[in-house]
mmCIF file of C-alpha atoms and ligand atoms in Angstrom:
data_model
loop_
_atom_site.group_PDB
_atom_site.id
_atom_site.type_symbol
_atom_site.label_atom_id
_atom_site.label_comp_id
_atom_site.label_asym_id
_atom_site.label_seq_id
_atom_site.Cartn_x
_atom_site.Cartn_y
_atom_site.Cartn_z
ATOM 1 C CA UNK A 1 101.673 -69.786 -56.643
ATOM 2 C CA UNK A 2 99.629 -71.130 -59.449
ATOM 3 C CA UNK A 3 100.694 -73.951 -62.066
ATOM 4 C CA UNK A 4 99.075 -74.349 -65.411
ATOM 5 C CA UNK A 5 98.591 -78.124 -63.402
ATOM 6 C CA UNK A 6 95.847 -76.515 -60.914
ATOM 7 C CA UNK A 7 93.190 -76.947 -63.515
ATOM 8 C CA UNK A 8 94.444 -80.927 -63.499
ATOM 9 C CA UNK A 9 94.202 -81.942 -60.026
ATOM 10 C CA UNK A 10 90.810 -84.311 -58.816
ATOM 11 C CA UNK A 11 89.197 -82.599 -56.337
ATOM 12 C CA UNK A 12 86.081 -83.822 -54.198
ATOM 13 C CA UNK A 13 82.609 -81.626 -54.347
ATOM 14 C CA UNK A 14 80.068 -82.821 -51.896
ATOM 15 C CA UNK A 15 79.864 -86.506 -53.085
ATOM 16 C CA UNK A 16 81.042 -85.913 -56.395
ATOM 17 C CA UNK A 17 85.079 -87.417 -56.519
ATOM 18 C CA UNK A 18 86.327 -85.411 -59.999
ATOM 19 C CA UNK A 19 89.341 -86.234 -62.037
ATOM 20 C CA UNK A 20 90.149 -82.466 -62.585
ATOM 21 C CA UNK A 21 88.831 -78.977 -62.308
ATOM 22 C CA UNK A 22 87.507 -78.444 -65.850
ATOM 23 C CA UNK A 23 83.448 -78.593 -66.105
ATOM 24 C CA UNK A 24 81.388 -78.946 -69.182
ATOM 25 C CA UNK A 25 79.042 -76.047 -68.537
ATOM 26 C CA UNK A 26 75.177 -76.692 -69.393
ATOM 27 C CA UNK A 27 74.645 -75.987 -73.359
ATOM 28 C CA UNK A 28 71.063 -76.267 -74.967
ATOM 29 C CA UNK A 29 71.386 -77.826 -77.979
ATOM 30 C CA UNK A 30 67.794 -78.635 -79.026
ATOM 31 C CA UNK A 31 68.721 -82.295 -80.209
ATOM 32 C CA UNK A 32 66.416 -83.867 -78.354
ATOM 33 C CA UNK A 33 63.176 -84.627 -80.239
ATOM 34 C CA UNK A 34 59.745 -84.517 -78.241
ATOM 35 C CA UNK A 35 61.966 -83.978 -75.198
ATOM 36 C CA UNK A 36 63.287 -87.693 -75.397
ATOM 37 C CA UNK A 37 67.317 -87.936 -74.982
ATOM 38 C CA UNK A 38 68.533 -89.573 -78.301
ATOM 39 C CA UNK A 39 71.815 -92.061 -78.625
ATOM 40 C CA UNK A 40 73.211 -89.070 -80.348
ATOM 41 C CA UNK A 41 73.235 -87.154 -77.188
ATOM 42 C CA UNK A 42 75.073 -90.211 -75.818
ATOM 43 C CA UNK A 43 78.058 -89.783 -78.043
ATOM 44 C CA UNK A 44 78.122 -86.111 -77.666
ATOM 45 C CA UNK A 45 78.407 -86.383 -73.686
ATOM 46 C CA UNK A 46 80.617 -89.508 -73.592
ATOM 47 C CA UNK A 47 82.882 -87.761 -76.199
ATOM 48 C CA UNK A 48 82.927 -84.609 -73.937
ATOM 49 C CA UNK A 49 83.918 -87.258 -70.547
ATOM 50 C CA UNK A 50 87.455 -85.920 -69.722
ATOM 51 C CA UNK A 51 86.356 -83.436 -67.849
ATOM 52 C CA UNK A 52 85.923 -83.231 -64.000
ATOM 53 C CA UNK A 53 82.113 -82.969 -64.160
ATOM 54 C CA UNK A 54 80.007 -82.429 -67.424
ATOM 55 C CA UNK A 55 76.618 -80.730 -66.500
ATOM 56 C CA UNK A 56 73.801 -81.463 -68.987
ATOM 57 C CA UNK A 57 71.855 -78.830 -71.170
ATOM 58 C CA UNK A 58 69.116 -77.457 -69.130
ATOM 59 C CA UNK A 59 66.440 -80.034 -68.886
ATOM 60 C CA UNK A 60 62.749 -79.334 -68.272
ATOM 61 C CA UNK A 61 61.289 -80.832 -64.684
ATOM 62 C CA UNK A 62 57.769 -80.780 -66.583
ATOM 63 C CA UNK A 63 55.969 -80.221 -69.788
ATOM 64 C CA UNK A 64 55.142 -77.118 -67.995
ATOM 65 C CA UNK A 65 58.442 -76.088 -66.925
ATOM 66 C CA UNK A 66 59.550 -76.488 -71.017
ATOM 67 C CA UNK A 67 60.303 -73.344 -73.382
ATOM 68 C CA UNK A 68 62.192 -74.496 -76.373
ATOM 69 C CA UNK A 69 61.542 -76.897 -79.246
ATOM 70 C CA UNK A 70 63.171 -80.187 -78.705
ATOM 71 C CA UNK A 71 64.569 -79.595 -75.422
ATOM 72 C CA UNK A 72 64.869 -82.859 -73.070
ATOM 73 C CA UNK A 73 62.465 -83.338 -70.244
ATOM 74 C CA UNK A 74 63.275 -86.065 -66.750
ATOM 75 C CA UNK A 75 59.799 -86.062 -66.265
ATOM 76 C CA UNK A 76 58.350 -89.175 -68.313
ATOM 77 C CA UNK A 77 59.885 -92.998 -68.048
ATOM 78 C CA UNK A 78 60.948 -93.052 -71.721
ATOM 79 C CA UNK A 79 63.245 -89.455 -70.845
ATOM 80 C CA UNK A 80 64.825 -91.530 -68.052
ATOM 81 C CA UNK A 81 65.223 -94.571 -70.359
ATOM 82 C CA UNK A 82 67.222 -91.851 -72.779
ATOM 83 C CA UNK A 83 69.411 -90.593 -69.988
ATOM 84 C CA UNK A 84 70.421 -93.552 -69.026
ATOM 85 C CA UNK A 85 72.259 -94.108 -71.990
ATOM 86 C CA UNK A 86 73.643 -90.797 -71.667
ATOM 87 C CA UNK A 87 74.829 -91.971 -68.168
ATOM 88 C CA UNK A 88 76.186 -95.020 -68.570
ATOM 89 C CA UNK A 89 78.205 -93.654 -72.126
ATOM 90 C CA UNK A 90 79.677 -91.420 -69.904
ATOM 91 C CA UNK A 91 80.651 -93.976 -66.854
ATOM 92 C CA UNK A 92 82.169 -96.163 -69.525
ATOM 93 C CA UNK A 93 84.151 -93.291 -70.634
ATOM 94 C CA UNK A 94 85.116 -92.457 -67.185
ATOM 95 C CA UNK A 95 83.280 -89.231 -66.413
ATOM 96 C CA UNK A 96 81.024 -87.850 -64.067
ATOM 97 C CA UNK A 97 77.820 -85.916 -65.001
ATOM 98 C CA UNK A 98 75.062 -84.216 -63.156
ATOM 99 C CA UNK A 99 71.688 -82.816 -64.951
ATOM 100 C CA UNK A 100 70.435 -79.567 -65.045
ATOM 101 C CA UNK A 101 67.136 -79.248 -63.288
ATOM 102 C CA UNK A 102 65.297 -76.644 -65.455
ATOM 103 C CA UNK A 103 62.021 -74.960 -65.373
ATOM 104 C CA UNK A 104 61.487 -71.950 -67.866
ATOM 105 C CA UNK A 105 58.981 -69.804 -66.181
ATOM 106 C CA UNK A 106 57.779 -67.470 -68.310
ATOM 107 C CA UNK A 107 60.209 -67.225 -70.903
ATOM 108 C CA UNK A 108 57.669 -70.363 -73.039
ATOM 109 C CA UNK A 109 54.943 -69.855 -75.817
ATOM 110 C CA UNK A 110 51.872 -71.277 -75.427
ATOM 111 C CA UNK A 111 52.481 -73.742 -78.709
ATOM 112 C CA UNK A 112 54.841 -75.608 -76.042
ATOM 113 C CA UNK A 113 52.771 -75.277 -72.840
ATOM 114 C CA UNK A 114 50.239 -78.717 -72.166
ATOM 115 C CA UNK A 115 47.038 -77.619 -73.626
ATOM 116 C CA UNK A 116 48.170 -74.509 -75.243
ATOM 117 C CA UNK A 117 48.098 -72.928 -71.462
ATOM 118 C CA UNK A 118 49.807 -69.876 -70.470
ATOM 119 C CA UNK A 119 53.263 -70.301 -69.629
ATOM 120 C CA UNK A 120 53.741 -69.139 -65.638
ATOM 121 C CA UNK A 121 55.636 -66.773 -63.800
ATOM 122 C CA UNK A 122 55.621 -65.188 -60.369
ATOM 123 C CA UNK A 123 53.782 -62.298 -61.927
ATOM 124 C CA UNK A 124 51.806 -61.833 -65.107
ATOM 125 C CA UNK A 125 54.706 -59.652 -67.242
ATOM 126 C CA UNK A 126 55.656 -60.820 -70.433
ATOM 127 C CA UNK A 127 59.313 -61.042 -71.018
ATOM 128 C CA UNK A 128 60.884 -59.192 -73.935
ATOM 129 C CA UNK A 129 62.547 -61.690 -75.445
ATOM 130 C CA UNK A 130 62.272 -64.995 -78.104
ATOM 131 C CA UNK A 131 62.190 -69.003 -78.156
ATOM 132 C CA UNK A 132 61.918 -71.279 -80.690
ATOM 133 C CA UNK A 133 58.800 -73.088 -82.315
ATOM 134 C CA UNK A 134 59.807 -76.099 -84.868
ATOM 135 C CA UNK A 135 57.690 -75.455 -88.065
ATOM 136 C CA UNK A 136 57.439 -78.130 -90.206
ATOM 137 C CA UNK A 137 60.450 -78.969 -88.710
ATOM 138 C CA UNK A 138 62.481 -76.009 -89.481
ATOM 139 C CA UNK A 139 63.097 -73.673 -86.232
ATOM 140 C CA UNK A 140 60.899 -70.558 -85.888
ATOM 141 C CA UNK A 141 61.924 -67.358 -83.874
ATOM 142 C CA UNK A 142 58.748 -66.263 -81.724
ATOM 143 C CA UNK A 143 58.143 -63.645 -79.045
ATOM 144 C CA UNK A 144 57.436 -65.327 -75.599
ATOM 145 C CA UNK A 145 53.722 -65.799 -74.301
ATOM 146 C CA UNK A 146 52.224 -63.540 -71.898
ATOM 147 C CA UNK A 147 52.444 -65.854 -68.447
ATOM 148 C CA UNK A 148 49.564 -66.178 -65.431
ATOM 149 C CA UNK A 149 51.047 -65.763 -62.320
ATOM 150 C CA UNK A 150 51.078 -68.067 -60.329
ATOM 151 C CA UNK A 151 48.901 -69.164 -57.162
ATOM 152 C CA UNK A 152 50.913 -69.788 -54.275
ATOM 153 C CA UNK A 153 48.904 -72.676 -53.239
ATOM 154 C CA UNK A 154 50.446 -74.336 -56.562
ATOM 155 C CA UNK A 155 54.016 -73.856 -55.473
ATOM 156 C CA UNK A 156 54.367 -76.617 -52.800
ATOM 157 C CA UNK A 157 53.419 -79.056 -56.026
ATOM 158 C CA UNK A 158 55.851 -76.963 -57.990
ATOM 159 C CA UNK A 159 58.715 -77.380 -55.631
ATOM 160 C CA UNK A 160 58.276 -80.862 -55.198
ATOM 161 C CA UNK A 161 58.038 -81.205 -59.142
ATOM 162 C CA UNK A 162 61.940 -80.541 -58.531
ATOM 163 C CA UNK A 163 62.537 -83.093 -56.334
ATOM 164 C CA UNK A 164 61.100 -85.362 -58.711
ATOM 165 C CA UNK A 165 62.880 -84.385 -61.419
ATOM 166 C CA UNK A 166 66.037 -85.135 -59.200
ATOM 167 C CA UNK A 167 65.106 -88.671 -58.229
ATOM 168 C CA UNK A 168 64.620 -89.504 -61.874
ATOM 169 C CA UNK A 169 67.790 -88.181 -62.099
ATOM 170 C CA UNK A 170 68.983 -90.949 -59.877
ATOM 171 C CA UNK A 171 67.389 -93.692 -61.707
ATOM 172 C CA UNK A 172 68.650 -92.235 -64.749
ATOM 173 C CA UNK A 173 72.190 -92.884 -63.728
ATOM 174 C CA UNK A 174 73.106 -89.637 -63.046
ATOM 175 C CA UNK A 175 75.862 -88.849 -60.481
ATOM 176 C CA UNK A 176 73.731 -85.707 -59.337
ATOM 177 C CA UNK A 177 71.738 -82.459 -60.105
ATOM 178 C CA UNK A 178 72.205 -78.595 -60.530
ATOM 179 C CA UNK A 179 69.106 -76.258 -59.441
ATOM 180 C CA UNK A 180 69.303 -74.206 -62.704
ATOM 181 C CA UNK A 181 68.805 -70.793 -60.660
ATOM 182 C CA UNK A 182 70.075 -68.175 -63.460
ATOM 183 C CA UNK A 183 69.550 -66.893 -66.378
ATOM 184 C CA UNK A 184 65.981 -65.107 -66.226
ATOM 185 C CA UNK A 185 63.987 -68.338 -65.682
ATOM 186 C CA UNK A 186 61.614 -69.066 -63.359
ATOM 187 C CA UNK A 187 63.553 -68.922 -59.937
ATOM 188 C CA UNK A 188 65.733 -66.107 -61.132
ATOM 189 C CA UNK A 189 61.927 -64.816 -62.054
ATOM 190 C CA UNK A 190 61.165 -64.782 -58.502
ATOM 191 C CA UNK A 191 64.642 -63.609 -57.567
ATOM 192 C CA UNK A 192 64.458 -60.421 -59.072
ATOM 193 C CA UNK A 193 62.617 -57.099 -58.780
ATOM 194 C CA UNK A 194 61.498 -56.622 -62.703
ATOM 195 C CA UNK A 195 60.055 -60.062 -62.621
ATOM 196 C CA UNK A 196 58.522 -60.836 -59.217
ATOM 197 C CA UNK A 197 56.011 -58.340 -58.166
ATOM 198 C CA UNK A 198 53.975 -60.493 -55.524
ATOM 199 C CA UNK A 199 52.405 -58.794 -52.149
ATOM 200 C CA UNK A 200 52.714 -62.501 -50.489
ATOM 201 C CA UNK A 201 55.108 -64.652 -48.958
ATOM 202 C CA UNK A 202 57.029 -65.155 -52.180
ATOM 203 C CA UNK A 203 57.734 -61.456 -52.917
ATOM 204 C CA UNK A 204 59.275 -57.908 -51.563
ATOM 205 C CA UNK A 205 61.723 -58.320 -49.717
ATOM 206 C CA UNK A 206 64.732 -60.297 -50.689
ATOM 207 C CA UNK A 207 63.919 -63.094 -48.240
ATOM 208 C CA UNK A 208 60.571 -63.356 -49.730
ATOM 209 C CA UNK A 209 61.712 -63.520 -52.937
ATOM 210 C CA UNK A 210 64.804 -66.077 -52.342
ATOM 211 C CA UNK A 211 61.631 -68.040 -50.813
ATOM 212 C CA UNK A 212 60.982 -70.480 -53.906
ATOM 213 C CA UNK A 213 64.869 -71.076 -54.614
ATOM 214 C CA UNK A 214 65.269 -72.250 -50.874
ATOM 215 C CA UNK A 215 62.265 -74.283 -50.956
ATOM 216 C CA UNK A 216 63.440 -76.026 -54.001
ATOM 217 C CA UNK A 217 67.030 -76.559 -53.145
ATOM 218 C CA UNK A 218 65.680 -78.065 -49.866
ATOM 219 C CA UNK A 219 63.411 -80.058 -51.630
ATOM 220 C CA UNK A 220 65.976 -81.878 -54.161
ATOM 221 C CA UNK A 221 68.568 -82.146 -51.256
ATOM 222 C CA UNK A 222 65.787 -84.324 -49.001
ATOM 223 C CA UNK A 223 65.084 -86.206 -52.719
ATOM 224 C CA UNK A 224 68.583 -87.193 -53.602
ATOM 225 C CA UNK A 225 71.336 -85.858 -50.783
ATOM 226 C CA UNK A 226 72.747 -82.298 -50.552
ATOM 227 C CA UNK A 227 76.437 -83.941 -51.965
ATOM 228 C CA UNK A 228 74.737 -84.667 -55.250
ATOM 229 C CA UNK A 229 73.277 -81.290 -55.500
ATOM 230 C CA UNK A 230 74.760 -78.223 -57.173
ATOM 231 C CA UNK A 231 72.846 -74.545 -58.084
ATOM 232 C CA UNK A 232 73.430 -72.077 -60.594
ATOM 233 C CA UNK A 233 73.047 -68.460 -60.595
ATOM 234 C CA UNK A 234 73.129 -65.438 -62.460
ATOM 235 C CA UNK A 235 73.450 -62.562 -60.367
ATOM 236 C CA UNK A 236 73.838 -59.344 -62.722
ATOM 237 C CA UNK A 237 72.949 -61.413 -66.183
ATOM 238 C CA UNK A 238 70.207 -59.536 -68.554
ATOM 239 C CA UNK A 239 69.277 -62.831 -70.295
ATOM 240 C CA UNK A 240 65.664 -63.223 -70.410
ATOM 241 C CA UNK A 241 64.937 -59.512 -69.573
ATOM 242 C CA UNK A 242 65.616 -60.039 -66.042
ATOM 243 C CA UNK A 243 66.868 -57.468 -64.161
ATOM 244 C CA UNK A 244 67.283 -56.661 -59.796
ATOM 245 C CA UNK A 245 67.274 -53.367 -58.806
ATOM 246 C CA UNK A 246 69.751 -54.729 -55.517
ATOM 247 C CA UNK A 247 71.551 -57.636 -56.608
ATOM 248 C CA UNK A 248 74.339 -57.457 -54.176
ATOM 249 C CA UNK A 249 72.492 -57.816 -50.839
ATOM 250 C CA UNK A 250 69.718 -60.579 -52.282
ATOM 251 C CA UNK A 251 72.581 -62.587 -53.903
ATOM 252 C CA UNK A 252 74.715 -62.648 -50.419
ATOM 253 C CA UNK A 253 71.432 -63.457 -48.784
ATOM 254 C CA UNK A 254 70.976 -66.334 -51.158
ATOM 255 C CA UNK A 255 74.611 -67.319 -50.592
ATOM 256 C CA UNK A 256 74.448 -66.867 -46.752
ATOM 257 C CA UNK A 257 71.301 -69.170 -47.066
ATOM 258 C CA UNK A 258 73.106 -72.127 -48.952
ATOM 259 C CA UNK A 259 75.556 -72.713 -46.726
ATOM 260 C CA UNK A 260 74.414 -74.685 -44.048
ATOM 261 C CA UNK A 261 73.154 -77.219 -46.563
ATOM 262 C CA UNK A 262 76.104 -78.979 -47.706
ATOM 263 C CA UNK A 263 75.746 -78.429 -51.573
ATOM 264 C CA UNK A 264 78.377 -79.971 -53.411
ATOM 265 C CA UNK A 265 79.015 -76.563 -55.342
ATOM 266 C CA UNK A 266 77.796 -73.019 -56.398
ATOM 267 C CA UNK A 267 77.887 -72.460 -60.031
ATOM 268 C CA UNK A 268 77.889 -68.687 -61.012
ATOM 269 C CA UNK A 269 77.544 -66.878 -64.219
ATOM 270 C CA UNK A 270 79.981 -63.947 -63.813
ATOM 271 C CA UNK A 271 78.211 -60.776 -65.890
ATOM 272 C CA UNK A 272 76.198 -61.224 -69.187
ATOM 273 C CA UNK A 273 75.742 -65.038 -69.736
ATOM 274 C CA UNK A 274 77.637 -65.827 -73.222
ATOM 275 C CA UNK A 275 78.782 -62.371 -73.227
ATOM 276 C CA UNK A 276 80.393 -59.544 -71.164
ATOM 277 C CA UNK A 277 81.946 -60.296 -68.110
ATOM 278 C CA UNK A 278 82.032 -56.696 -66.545
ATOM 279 C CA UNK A 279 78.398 -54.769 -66.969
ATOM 280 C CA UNK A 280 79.358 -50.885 -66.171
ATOM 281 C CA UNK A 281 75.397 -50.006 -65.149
ATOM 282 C CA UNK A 282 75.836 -53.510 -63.120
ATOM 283 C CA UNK A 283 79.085 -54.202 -60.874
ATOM 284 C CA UNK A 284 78.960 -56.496 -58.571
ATOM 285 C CA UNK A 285 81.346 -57.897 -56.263
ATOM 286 C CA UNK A 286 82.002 -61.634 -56.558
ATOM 287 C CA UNK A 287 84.673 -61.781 -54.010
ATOM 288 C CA UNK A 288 82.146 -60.587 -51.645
ATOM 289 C CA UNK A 289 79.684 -63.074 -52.707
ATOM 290 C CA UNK A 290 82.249 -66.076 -51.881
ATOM 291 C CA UNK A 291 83.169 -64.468 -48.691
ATOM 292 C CA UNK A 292 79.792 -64.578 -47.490
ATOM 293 C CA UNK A 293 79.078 -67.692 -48.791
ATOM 294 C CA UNK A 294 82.475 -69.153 -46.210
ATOM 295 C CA UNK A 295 81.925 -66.965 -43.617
ATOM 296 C CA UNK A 296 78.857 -68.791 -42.733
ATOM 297 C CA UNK A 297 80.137 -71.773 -43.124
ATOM 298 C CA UNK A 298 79.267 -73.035 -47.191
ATOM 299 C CA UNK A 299 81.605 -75.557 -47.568
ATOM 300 C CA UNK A 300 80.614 -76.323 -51.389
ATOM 301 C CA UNK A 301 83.419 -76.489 -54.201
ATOM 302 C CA UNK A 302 82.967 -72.103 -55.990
ATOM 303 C CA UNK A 303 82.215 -73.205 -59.792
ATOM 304 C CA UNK A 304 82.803 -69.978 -62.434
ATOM 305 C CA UNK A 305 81.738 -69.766 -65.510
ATOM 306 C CA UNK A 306 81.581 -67.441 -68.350
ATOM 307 C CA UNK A 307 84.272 -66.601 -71.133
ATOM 308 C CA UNK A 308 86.964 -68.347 -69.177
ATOM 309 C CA UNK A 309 90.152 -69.560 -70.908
ATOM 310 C CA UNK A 310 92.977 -71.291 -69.359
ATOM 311 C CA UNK A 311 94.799 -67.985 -68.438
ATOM 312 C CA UNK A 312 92.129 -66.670 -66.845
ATOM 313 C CA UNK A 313 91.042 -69.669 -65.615
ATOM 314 C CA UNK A 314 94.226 -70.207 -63.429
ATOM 315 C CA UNK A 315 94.239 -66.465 -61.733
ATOM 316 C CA UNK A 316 90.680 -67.932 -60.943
ATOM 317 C CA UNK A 317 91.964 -70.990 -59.036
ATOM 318 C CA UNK A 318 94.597 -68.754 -57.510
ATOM 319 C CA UNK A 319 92.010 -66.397 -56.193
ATOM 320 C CA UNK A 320 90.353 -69.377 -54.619
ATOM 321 C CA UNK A 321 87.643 -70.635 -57.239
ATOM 322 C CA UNK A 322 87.710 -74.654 -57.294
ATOM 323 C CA UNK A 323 85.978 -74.985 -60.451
ATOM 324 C CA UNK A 324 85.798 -73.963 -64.081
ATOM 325 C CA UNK A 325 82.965 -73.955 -66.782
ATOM 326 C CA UNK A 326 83.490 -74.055 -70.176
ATOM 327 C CA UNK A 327 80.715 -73.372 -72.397
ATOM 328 C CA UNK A 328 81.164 -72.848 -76.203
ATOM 329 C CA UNK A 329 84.722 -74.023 -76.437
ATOM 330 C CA UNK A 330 82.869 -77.328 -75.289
ATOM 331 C CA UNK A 331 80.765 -77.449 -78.145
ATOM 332 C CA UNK A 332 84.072 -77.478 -80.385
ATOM 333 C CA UNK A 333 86.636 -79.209 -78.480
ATOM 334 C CA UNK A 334 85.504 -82.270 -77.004
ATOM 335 C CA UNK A 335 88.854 -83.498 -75.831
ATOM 336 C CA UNK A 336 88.806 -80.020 -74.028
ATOM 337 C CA UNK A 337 91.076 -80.947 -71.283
ATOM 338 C CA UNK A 338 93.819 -82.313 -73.223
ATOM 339 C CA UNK A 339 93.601 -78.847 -75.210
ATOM 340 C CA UNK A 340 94.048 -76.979 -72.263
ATOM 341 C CA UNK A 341 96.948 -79.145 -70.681
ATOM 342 C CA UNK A 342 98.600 -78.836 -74.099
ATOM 343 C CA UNK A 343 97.803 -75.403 -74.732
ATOM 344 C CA UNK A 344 95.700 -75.567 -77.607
ATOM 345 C CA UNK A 345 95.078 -75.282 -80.554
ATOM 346 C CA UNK A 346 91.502 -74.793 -80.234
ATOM 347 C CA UNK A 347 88.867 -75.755 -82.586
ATOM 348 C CA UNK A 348 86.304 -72.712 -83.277
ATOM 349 C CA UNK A 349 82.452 -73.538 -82.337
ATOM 350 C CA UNK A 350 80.242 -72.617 -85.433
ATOM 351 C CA UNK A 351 77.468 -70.899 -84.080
ATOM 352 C CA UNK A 352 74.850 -71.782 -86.718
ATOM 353 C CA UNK A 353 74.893 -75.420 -85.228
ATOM 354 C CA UNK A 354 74.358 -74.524 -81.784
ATOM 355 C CA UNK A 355 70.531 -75.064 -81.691
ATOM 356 C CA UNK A 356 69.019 -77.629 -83.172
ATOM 357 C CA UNK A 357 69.850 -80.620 -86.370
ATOM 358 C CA UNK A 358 71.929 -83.431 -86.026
ATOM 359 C CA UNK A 359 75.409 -84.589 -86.082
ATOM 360 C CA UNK A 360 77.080 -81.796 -87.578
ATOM 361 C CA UNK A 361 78.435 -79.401 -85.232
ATOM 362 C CA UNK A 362 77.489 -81.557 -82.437
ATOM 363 C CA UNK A 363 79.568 -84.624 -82.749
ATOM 364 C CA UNK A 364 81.803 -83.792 -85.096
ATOM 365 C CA UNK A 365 84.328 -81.465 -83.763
ATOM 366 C CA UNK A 366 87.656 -83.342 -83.900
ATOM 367 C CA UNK A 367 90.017 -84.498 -80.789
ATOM 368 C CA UNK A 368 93.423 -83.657 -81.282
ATOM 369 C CA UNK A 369 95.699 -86.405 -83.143
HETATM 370 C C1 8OZ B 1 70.429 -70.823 -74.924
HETATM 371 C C2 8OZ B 1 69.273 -71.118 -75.601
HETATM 372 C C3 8OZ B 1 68.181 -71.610 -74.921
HETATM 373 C C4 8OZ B 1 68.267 -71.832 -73.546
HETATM 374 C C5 8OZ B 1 70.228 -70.847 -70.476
HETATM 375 C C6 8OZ B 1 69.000 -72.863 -70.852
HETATM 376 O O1 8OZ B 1 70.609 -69.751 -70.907
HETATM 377 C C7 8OZ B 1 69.532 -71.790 -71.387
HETATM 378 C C8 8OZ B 1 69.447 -71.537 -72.853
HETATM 379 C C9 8OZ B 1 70.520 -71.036 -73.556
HETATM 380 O O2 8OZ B 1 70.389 -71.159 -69.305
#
């Protein structure tokens, strides 16, 4: 029997000791000029630190692996300088929060690749879909570069790029990392059938194709301990013009695959990220997915995400999730857990502050009296 309470108990994930079950799910909010955290960033997080675990907007493991205008990077010793003041804002506020490892793939423009290169993907197919270029500083809706495909003799540096990424984490203060594993970038690019049309090691079959998300996940739990180390996945999402032609047998491969490895937890986008939860063309079975994920023995905490509220969000915990992310009511409710307990009211996020600009809309949603 569930109690509005569930959502309120601590609860340990791999190495990670949270106060409650209430995550700050990973929001890009472009505020984060030439890919250097700001001390605004730090008041936005720290403001945000009631919650069990915040996870970071996506943040790019290389200038390579960027795609947006005034994203952050954790590649360069002034982005880990900027973190840590995220970090420690957040400590002193009494919260826990883990960075999301990001690389874009393909979904980049060449105006935001090093040297005006190609963006890459695991094969040469342009995605139908836009980013954002900053135009004499006003943000600029452009169609996505074609990518080059990549060699697989540059993936070994690739994967260890993510390892790097999480050690700077580390020195940044950060209590961990999440593999950022959905949403039509680059590993979700070599998950999936429309986007990954390799004849090598890397693509075909499902195992070939969950090849790059094992080697990475490996690689970030030898850099920085697989109880600091979360992933996130999109199974049936169309964001990014991704799409799998089987996603029920790759994902509970994938799943199957994680176990053994101790993560601290698996984050998953239930249907259309930011919109539908239930895709007719698309069902899939996410009971099945956790059941596979136990049966062989995955002990990490199950994180779900997407258009959760605290109704739903307890028949979640009831059916056995451990975890809840909340996206946009995070962006306007910082004291989001004190909401919940009290049963709202709830501020309303105002989407035309969501990307890019400064305080407003970003630290300037009110906490409760
Ligand atoms: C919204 C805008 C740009 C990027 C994701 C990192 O969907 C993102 C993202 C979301 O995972």
């Amino acid at each position: 029997m569930t109690t509005p309470h569930d959502l309120f108990t601590p609860i340990q994930a791999g190495a990670l000791q949270l106060a409650n079950r209430v995550v700050m799910a990973p929001l890009t909010r472009n505020r984060a000029p030439g890919a250097v955290p700001t001390p605004l960033m730090a008041t936005y997080y720290s403001q945000r630190a009631s919650a069990g675990l915040l996870i970071t907007e996506a943040t790019a493991i290389s200038h390579q692996g960027q795609g947006y205008a005034d994203v952050p990077g954790l590649y360069a010793p002034e982005q880990v300088e900027g973190w840590k003041q995220v970090t420690q804002a957040v400590h002193a506020a009494g919260g826990k929060v883990v960075v999301q490892l990001w690389h874009v793939g393909r979904v980049s423009h060449t105006d935001l690749q090093p040297g005006g290169a190609a963006p890459v993907a695991p094969s040469a197919i342009a995605a139908k879909t836009k980013t954002v270029l900053l135009k004499d500083g006003a943000p600029v809706f452009v169609p996505t570069s074609t990518p080059r495909a990549l060699d697989a003799d540059e993936l070994p540096a690739l994967v260890q790029t993510y390892a790097d990424a999480a050690r700077n984490a580390i020195s940044a203060g950060f209590d961990g990392v999440e593999v950022h594993a959905a949403n039509g970038y680059l590993i979700d690019q070599f998950l999936k059938t429309g986007t990954n049309h390799r004849t090598d090691a890397y693509g075909g079959s499902s195992e070939n194709r969950a090849r790059l998300l094992l080697e990475v996940v490996q690689a970030v739990v030898a850099a920085v301990g697989a109880g600091r180390t979360g992933i996130r996945l999109s199974p049936v999402t169309p964001a990014n013009d991704v799409v799998d032609a089987d996603p029920q047998p790759l994902f509970e491969y994938v799943a199957r695959q994680l176990a053994p490895l101790g993560l601290a937890y698996i984050h998953i986008i239930e249907g259309a990220t930011g919109g539908p939860r239930d895709l007719p063309d698309c069902p899939f079975d996410y009971t099945a997915l956790k059941a596979a994920y136990t049966q062989a023995g995955g002990t990490g905490a199950w994180m779900v995400n997407n258009g959760y509220d605290l109704a739903l969000a307890q028949q979640a915990l009831a059916g056995g999730a451990d975890l809840v992310a909340f996206g946009k009511a995070y962006i306007a409710n910082p004291d989001l857990v004190a909401r919940l307990r009290a049963g709202g009211p709830f501020n309303t996020p105002d989407t035309t502050t969501f990307y890019g600009g400064g305080a407003k809309g970003y630290t300037d949603y009110p906490a409760l009296a």
